[in-house]
XYZ file of C-alpha atoms in Angstrom:
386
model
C 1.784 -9.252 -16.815
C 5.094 -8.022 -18.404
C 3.454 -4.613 -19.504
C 2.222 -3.670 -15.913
C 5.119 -4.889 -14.297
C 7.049 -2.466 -16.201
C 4.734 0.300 -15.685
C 4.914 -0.621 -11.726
C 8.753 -0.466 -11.923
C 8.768 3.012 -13.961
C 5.827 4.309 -11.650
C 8.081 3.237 -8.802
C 11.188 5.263 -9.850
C 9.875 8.320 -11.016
C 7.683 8.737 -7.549
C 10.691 7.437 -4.971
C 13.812 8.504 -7.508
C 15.303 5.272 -7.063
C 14.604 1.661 -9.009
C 12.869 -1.036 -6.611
C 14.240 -4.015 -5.205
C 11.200 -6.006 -6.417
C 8.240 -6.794 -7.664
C 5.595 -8.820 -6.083
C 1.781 -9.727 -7.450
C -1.289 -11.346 -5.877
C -4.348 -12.032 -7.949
C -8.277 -10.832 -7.448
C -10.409 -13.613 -6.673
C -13.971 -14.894 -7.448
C -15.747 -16.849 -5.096
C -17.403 -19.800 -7.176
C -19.496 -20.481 -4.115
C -19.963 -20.170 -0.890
C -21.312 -16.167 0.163
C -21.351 -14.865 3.746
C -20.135 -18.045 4.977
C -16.515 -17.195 6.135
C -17.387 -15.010 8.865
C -19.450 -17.845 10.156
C -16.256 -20.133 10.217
C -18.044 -21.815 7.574
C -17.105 -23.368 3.921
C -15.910 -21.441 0.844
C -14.817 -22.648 -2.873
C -12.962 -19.083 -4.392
C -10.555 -19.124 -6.913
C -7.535 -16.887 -7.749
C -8.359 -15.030 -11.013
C -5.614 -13.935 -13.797
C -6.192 -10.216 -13.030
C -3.421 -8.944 -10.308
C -2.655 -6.434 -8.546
C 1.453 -5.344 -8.492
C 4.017 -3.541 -5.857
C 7.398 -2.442 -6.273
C 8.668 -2.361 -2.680
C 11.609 -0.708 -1.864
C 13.274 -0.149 1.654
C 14.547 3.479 3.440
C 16.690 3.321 6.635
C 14.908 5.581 8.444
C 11.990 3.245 9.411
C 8.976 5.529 7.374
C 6.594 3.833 5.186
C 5.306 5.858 2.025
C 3.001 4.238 -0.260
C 1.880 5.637 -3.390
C -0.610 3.846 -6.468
C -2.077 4.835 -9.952
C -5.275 5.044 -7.887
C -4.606 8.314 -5.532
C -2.784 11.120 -6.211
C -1.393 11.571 -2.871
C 1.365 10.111 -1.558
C 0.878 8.659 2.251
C 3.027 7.411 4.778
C 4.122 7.329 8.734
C 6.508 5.972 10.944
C 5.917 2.070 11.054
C 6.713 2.344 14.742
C 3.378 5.014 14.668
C 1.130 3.005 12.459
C -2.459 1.982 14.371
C -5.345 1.633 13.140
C -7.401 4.542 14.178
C -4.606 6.949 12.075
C -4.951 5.401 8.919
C -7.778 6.435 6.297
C -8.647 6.150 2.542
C -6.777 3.568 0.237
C -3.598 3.688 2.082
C -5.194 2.188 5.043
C -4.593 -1.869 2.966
C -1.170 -1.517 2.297
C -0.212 0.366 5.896
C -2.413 -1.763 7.842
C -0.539 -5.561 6.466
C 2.388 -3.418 7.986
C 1.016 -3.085 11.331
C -1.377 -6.358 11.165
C 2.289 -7.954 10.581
C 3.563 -6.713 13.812
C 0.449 -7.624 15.575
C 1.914 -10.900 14.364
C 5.412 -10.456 15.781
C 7.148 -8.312 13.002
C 9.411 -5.506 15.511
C 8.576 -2.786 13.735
C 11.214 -1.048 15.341
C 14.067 -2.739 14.096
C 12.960 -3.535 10.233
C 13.609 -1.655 7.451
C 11.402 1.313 6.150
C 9.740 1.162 3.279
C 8.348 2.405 0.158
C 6.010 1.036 -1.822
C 3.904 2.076 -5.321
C 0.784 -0.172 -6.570
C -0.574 -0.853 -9.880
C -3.412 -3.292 -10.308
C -5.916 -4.261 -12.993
C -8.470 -6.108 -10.515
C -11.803 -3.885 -11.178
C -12.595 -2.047 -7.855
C -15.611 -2.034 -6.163
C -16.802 -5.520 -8.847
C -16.916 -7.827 -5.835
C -13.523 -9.965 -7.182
C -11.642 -8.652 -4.106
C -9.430 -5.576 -5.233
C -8.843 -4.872 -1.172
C -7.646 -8.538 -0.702
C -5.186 -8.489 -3.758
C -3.522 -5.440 -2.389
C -3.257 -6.770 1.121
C -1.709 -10.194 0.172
C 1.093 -8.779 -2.896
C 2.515 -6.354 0.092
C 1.781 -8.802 2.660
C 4.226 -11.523 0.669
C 6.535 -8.157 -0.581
C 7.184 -7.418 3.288
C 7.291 -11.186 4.579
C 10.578 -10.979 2.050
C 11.724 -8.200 2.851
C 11.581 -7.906 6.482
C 12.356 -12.478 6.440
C 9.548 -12.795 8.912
C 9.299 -16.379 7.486
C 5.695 -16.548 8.089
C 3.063 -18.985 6.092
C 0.579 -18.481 3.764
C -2.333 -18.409 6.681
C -0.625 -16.661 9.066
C -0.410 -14.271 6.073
C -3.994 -14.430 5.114
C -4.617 -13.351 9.054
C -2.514 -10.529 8.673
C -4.356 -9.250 5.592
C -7.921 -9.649 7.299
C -7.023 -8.261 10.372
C -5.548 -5.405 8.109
C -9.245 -5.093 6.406
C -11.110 -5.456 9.535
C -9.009 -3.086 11.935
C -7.599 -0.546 9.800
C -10.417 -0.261 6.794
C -12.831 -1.038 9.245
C -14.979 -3.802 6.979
C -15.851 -6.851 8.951
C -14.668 -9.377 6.185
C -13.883 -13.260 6.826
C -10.889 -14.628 5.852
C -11.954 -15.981 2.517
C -10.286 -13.225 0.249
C -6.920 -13.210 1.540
C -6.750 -17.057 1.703
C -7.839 -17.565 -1.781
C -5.590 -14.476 -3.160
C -2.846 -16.216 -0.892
C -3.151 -20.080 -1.589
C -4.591 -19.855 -5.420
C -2.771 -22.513 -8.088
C -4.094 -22.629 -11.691
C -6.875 -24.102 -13.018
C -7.885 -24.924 -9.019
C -10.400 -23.749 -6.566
C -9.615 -23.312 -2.935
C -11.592 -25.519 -0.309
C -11.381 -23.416 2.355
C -12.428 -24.441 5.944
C -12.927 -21.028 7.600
C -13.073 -22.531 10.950
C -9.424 -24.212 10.705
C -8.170 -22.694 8.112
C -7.582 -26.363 6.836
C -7.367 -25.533 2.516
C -7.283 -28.003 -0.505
C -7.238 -27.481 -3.966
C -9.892 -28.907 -6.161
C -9.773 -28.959 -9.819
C -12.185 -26.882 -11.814
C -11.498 -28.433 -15.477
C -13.896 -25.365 -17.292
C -11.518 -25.979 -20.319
C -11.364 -29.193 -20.414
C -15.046 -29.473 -20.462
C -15.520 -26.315 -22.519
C -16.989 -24.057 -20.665
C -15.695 -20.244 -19.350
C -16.697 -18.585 -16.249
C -17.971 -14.925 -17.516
C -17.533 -12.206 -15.293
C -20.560 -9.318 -15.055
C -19.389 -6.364 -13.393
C -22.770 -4.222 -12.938
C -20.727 -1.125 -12.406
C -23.072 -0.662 -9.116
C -20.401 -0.754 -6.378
C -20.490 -1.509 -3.304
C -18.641 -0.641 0.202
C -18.426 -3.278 3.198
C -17.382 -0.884 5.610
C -20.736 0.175 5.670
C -23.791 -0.781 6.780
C -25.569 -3.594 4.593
C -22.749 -5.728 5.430
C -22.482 -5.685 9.107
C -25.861 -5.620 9.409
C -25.698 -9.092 8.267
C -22.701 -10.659 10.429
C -24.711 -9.029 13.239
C -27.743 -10.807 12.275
C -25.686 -14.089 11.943
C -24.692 -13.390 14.933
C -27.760 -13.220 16.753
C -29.247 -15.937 15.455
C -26.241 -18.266 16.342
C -26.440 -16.955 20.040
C -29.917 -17.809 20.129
C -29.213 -21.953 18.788
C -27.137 -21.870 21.326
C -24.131 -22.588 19.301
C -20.681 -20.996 18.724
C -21.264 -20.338 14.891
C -23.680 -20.905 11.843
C -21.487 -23.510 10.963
C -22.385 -25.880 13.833
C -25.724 -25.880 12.302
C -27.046 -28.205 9.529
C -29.933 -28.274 7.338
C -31.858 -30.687 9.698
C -31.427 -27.580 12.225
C -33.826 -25.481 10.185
C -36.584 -26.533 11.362
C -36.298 -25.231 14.784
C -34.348 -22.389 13.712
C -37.934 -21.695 12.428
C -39.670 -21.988 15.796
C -36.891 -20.333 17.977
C -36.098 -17.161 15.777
C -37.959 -13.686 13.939
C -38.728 -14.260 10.458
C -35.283 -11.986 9.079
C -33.041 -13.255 11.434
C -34.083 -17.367 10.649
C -33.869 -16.697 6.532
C -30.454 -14.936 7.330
C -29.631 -18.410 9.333
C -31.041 -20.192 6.633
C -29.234 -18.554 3.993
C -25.783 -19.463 5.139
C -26.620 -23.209 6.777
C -27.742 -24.036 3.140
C -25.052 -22.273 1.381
C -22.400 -24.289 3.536
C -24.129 -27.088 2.013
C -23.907 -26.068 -1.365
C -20.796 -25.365 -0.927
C -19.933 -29.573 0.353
C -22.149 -30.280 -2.877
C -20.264 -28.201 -5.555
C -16.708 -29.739 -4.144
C -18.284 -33.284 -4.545
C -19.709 -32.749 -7.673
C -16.410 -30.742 -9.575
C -14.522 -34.140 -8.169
C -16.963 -36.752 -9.165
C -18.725 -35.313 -12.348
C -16.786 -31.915 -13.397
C -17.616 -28.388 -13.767
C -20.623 -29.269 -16.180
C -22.722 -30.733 -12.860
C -22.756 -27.556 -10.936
C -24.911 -25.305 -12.410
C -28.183 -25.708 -9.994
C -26.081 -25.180 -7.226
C -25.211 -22.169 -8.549
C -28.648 -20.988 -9.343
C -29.408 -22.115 -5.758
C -27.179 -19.752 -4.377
C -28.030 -16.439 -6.164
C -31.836 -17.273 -4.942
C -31.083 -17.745 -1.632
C -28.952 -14.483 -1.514
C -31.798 -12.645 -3.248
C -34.542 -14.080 -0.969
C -32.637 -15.078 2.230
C -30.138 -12.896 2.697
C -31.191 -10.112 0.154
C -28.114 -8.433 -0.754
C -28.518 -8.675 -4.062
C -29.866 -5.508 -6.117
C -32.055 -5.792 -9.557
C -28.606 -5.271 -11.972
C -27.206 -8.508 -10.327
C -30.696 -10.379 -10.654
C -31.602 -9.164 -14.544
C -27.480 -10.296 -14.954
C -28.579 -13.343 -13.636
C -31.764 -14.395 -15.088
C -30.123 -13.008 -18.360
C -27.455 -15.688 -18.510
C -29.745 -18.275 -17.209
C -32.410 -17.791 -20.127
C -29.139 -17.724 -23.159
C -28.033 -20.965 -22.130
C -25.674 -20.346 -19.461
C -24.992 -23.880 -16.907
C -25.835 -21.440 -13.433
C -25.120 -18.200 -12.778
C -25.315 -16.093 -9.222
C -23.926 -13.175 -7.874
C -20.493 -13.268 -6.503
C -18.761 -10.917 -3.611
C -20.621 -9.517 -0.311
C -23.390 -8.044 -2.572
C -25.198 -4.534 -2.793
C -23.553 -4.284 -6.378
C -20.515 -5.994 -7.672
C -20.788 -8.548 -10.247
C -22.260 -11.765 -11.079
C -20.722 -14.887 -12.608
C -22.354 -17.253 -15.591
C -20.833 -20.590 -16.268
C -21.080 -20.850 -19.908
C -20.169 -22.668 -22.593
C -16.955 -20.816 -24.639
C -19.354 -21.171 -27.844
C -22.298 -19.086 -25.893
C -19.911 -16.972 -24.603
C -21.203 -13.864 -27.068
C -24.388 -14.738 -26.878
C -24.851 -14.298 -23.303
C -22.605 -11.023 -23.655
C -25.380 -9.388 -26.301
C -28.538 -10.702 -24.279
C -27.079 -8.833 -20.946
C -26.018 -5.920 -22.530
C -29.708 -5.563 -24.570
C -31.087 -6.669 -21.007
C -29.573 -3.534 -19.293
C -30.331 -1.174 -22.289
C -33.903 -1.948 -22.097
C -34.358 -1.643 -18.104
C -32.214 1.640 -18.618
C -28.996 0.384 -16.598
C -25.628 1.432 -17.180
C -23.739 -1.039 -19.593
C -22.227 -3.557 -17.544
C -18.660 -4.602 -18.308
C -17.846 -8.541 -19.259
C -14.913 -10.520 -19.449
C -14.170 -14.485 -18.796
C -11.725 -15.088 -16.513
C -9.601 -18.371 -15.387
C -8.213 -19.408 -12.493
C -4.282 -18.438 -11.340
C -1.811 -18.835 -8.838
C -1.842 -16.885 -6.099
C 0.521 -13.968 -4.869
C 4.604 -14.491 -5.226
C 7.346 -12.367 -6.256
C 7.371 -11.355 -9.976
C 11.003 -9.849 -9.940
């Protein structure tokens, strides 16, 4: 972290011409399990990762905000007073819309100080680990300080969604923010996207000697388009015609009339996420009673439920999948909305390698790009760095 934190400070001063007057960070996160159940104010089990994305903030007195990253060559910026969503476009959309989700949530944007921001971050964009969410919470925390708005870490996580779905325009849950928010290390976040009601459960991969390998297909993927809404609509529908208020009033025992009462896409998209709360119930249960080592079928469960169910995944994630599977990994699934992104193996640290060379001869011989692999572990969530 030291080495980017500098760079963020030194990017800072030679873009504003003045030094910062701090430095906040909020990680990435990968959602252990748990897909497209958020929006249906159901169950989710992410974890903060130990790749972050950093802001130097500083403040102006003439109420502008300018933000500028490593990312975009162009600076951008407006009046805070002027920010709405339907005026903000391209990257700086995250960072200026936390500014004016915050005074949806009671900041006066007329009376706090302007402010200028530049971002660094080495959270792999468009992988699925939730490089939008890791921008949205380190300025989220950088202007709850700044501005001493005092707010929590949900009513934070709220601002950073409504950010994502208003002003980027991608109809996300609350999952990403909340885990980038409310990560600790070495934990998962139980996340009750109904309540917002969070605990943190112990993952113990180290202890038990395992790594969670990360396999970013290099396909990426964009939630503000269609493939994504099409599903929450489909959710949607099919809750409306259960006659509940969400998928999450629904259990597995539901299915079977889900079966007689709905078309055959809209009842596997029901199906997908009724089981996947489940799965979700089971892995928390399981990492508590029996550790990390017990969870790899519900892992497996999940990436064929997404691929048959749901189908958002794409044949990169699958061969990444069935790769790791067949070298000995515990489960493996893809992670993130889907349409690209990356999948996650539970491994053992000795098989680590081994996995690594089967994927990457995998992809030569089915003529994919070379994916890119690293292990992560699990890390506290956003705070100030300096």
């Amino acid at each position: 972290m030291s080495d980017i934190r500098d760079d963020v400070a030194d990017g800072f001063e030679q873009i504003h011409g003045y030094a910062p007057l701090g430095i906040w960070s909020a990680p990435g996160r990968v959602n252990l399990i748990g897909e497209h159940t958020d929006y249906n104010q159901g169950f989710v089990l992410p974890f903060a990762i130990n790749r972050r994305t950093v802001v130097a903030l500083g403040a102006r007195d003439d109420g502008l905000m300018r933000v500028a990253s490593e990312f975009a060559d162009e600076m951008a910026g407006m009046a805070l007073t002027e920010l709405e969503p339907s005026r903000l476009t391209g990257w700086s959309a995250y960072p200026l819309g936390v500014a004016w989700a915050l005074g949806e949530a009671g900041a006066d944007l007329s009376a706090v100080p302007g402010i200028d921001l530049y971002i660094e971050s080495t959270v792999p964009v468009g992988a699925g680990l939730s490089s939008s969410a890791a921008i949205e919470s380190a300025v989220a925390v950088a202007l709850d300080e700044v501005w001493q708005l005092g707010l929590d870490r949900p009513t934070l996580a709220r601002a950073g969604q409504l950010a994502e779905n208003k002003a980027v325009g991608a109809p996300t849950g609350i999952m990403d923010q909340s885990a980038s928010l409310l990560g600790r290390d070495d934990h998962a976040v139980f996340l009750d996207c109904r309540s917002l009601a969070s605990e943190l459960v112990p993952l113990g991969f180290a202890e038990a000697g395992l790594e969670l390998l990360i396999i970013d297909t290099g396909v990426s993927h964009d939630h503000s388009t269609g493939g994504y809404a099409d599903r929450r609509a489909s959710c949607e529908a099919g809750a409306a015609v259960m006659g509940v208020a969400s998928l999450r009033d629904l259990g597995v025992d539901d299915l079977p009339r889900a079966r007689t009462l709905l078309d055959d896409e809209t009842f596997r998209r029901v199906r997908h996420v009724v089981t996947e709360n489940q799965r979700v119930l089971d892995t928390v249960r399981l990492l508590r009673t029996h550790g990390p080592t017990a969870i790899g079928e519900l892992l497996d469960a999940s990436h064929l439920s997404m691929r048959v169910d749901f189908e958002i995944s794409v044949p990169q994630l699958d061969l990444a999948v069935e790769t790791a599977q067949a070298n000995g990994a515990i489960g493996a699934r893809m992670t993130g909305g889907g349409f690209g992104g990356a999948a996650i193996a539970l491994v053992a640290a000795s098989g680590v390698s081994r996995v690594q060379v089967a994927i990457d001869g995998a992809f030569a011989e089915h003529g994919f790009g070379q994916p890119t692999m690293f292990t992560v572990s699990a890390s506290g969530g956003a705070r100030r760095d300096r």
